[in-house]
Amino acid sequence: MDLFNKMEKFVLFLSIVFFAFTILIQVLNLKGEDSIFTSQFTNKAKFISINDINEEQKGTLIIKLLDEEYYDVKILVNGDTVSDFSKNNEIELSVFNNDLIEVDGSKYIDNIRVKVVGISKNIESPSLNTSATTNQSIEIIGKVVLK
């Protein structure tokens, strides 16, 4: 019986050592160049290390409402309302890479047009002068791609 107790303690000791070793390797492996691709296809989407997310990786979009009488049009970022045109016909948004920008004109029967009239230098998409027209719907302006 004494042999089995020693073997059990040895196996437990090895398990703890290997678990600690695995945690140590994971901590040391949090470099910026390490990333995991989320798809086997040519899609460039990937997980980014949390250490790489900083304030420099955000951009600015200015969206203008072209039909000024419709003030209750909302701008959505990743499905959440971030602003509307109740105070001004232009909205300035701070956006991050892969944010989905949409316009919600579902409260109005008429076509409502919005246009991207300003972008920061580090935004590749949506491009300047991108427009969207809603007809009682939520329309996609674009997915943010930073340079």
Coordinates of C-alpha atoms in Angstrom, one line a residue:
M1 CA 0.0 0.0 0.0
D2 CA 2.9 2.3 0.7
L3 CA 4.1 2.0 -2.9
F4 CA 0.7 3.2 -4.2
N5 CA 0.7 6.2 -1.9
K6 CA 4.2 7.2 -3.2
M7 CA 3.1 6.7 -6.8
E8 CA 0.0 8.8 -6.2
K9 CA 2.1 11.6 -4.6
F10 CA 4.6 11.4 -7.5
V11 CA 1.8 11.6 -10.2
L12 CA 0.2 14.5 -8.3
F13 CA 3.5 16.3 -8.1
L14 CA 4.2 15.8 -11.8
S15 CA 0.7 17.1 -12.7
I16 CA 1.2 20.3 -10.7
V17 CA 4.7 20.8 -12.2
F18 CA 3.4 20.4 -15.8
F19 CA 0.4 22.6 -15.1
A20 CA 2.6 25.3 -13.8
F21 CA 4.9 24.9 -16.8
T22 CA 2.0 25.2 -19.2
I23 CA 0.8 28.4 -17.5
L24 CA 4.4 29.8 -17.6
I25 CA 4.7 29.1 -21.3
Q26 CA 1.3 30.8 -22.0
V27 CA 2.4 33.9 -20.1
L28 CA 5.7 34.1 -22.0
N29 CA 4.0 33.5 -25.3
L30 CA 1.9 36.8 -25.2
K31 CA 3.9 38.6 -27.8
G32 CA 2.3 40.8 -30.4
E33 CA 3.3 38.7 -33.4
D34 CA 1.5 35.7 -32.0
S35 CA -2.1 35.4 -33.2
I36 CA -4.6 32.7 -33.9
F37 CA -6.3 32.6 -37.3
T38 CA -10.0 32.1 -36.9
S39 CA -10.6 30.6 -40.3
Q40 CA -8.8 28.3 -42.7
F41 CA -9.9 30.4 -45.6
T42 CA -8.2 33.5 -46.9
N43 CA -10.2 35.7 -44.5
K44 CA -7.7 37.9 -42.6
A45 CA -9.8 38.0 -39.4
K46 CA -7.7 36.9 -36.4
F47 CA -7.6 37.2 -32.7
I48 CA -5.3 39.9 -31.5
S49 CA -3.4 39.8 -28.2
I50 CA -5.0 42.0 -25.5
N51 CA -1.6 43.6 -25.1
D52 CA -1.9 45.0 -28.6
I53 CA -5.1 46.9 -28.1
N54 CA -4.4 50.5 -27.3
E55 CA -5.8 54.0 -28.0
E56 CA -3.7 54.4 -31.2
Q57 CA -5.7 51.7 -32.9
K58 CA -8.9 53.8 -33.1
G59 CA -10.1 56.0 -35.8
T60 CA -12.7 58.7 -36.3
L61 CA -15.6 58.8 -38.7
I62 CA -17.9 61.7 -39.5
I63 CA -21.3 60.7 -40.8
K64 CA -23.7 63.3 -42.2
L65 CA -27.5 63.1 -42.5
L66 CA -28.4 64.2 -46.0
D67 CA -32.2 64.5 -45.3
E68 CA -32.2 67.0 -42.4
E69 CA -35.9 66.7 -41.5
Y70 CA -35.4 63.2 -40.1
Y71 CA -33.7 63.8 -36.8
D72 CA -34.5 60.4 -35.1
V73 CA -32.2 58.4 -37.3
K74 CA -29.7 56.4 -35.2
I75 CA -26.2 55.3 -35.8
L76 CA -25.3 51.9 -34.5
V77 CA -21.8 50.5 -33.7
N78 CA -21.8 46.7 -33.4
G79 CA -25.6 46.7 -33.0
D80 CA -25.6 49.3 -30.1
T81 CA -27.0 52.8 -30.6
V82 CA -24.2 55.3 -30.1
S83 CA -25.8 58.5 -31.4
D84 CA -28.6 60.1 -33.4
F85 CA -29.0 63.3 -35.4
S86 CA -31.3 65.1 -32.9
K87 CA -28.8 67.8 -32.2
N88 CA -26.8 68.1 -35.4
N89 CA -26.8 66.7 -38.9
E90 CA -23.3 65.4 -38.5
I91 CA -22.0 62.8 -36.0
E92 CA -18.4 62.2 -35.1
L93 CA -17.7 58.6 -34.0
S94 CA -14.6 57.0 -32.4
V95 CA -14.3 53.5 -33.9
F96 CA -12.0 50.5 -33.6
N97 CA -10.9 47.8 -36.1
N98 CA -13.7 45.5 -37.1
D99 CA -16.5 47.7 -35.7
L100 CA -19.7 47.4 -37.8
I101 CA -21.3 50.8 -38.5
E102 CA -25.0 50.8 -39.3
V103 CA -27.7 53.4 -39.8
D104 CA -31.2 52.8 -38.3
G105 CA -34.0 54.6 -40.2
S106 CA -36.7 52.1 -39.3
K107 CA -38.9 54.8 -37.8
Y108 CA -39.5 56.5 -41.1
I109 CA -41.3 55.3 -44.2
D110 CA -39.3 57.6 -46.5
N111 CA -35.8 56.9 -47.9
I112 CA -33.2 58.4 -45.6
R113 CA -29.7 59.0 -46.8
V114 CA -26.5 59.3 -44.8
K115 CA -22.9 59.7 -46.0
V116 CA -19.4 59.4 -44.6
V117 CA -18.0 62.9 -45.0
G118 CA -14.9 62.5 -42.9
I119 CA -12.4 59.8 -41.9
S120 CA -9.1 59.8 -40.0
K121 CA -5.9 58.9 -41.8
N122 CA -5.7 55.4 -40.4
I123 CA -9.1 54.2 -41.7
E124 CA -9.1 52.1 -44.8
S125 CA -12.8 51.2 -44.8
P126 CA -15.4 52.6 -45.0
S127 CA -14.0 55.1 -47.4
L128 CA -14.8 58.7 -47.7
N129 CA -18.1 59.5 -49.5
T130 CA -19.6 56.0 -48.7
S131 CA -23.3 56.4 -48.5
A132 CA -26.3 54.3 -47.3
T133 CA -30.0 54.7 -47.9
T134 CA -32.6 53.3 -45.5
N135 CA -36.2 52.5 -46.2
Q136 CA -37.8 51.5 -42.8
S137 CA -34.6 49.4 -42.3
I138 CA -31.2 49.2 -40.7
E139 CA -28.5 49.5 -43.4
I140 CA -24.8 48.8 -43.1
I141 CA -22.5 51.7 -43.8
G142 CA -19.4 49.4 -43.5
K143 CA -17.1 47.4 -41.3
V144 CA -14.1 49.4 -40.0
V145 CA -10.7 48.4 -41.3
L146 CA -7.8 50.3 -39.9
K147 CA -4.5 50.6 -41.7

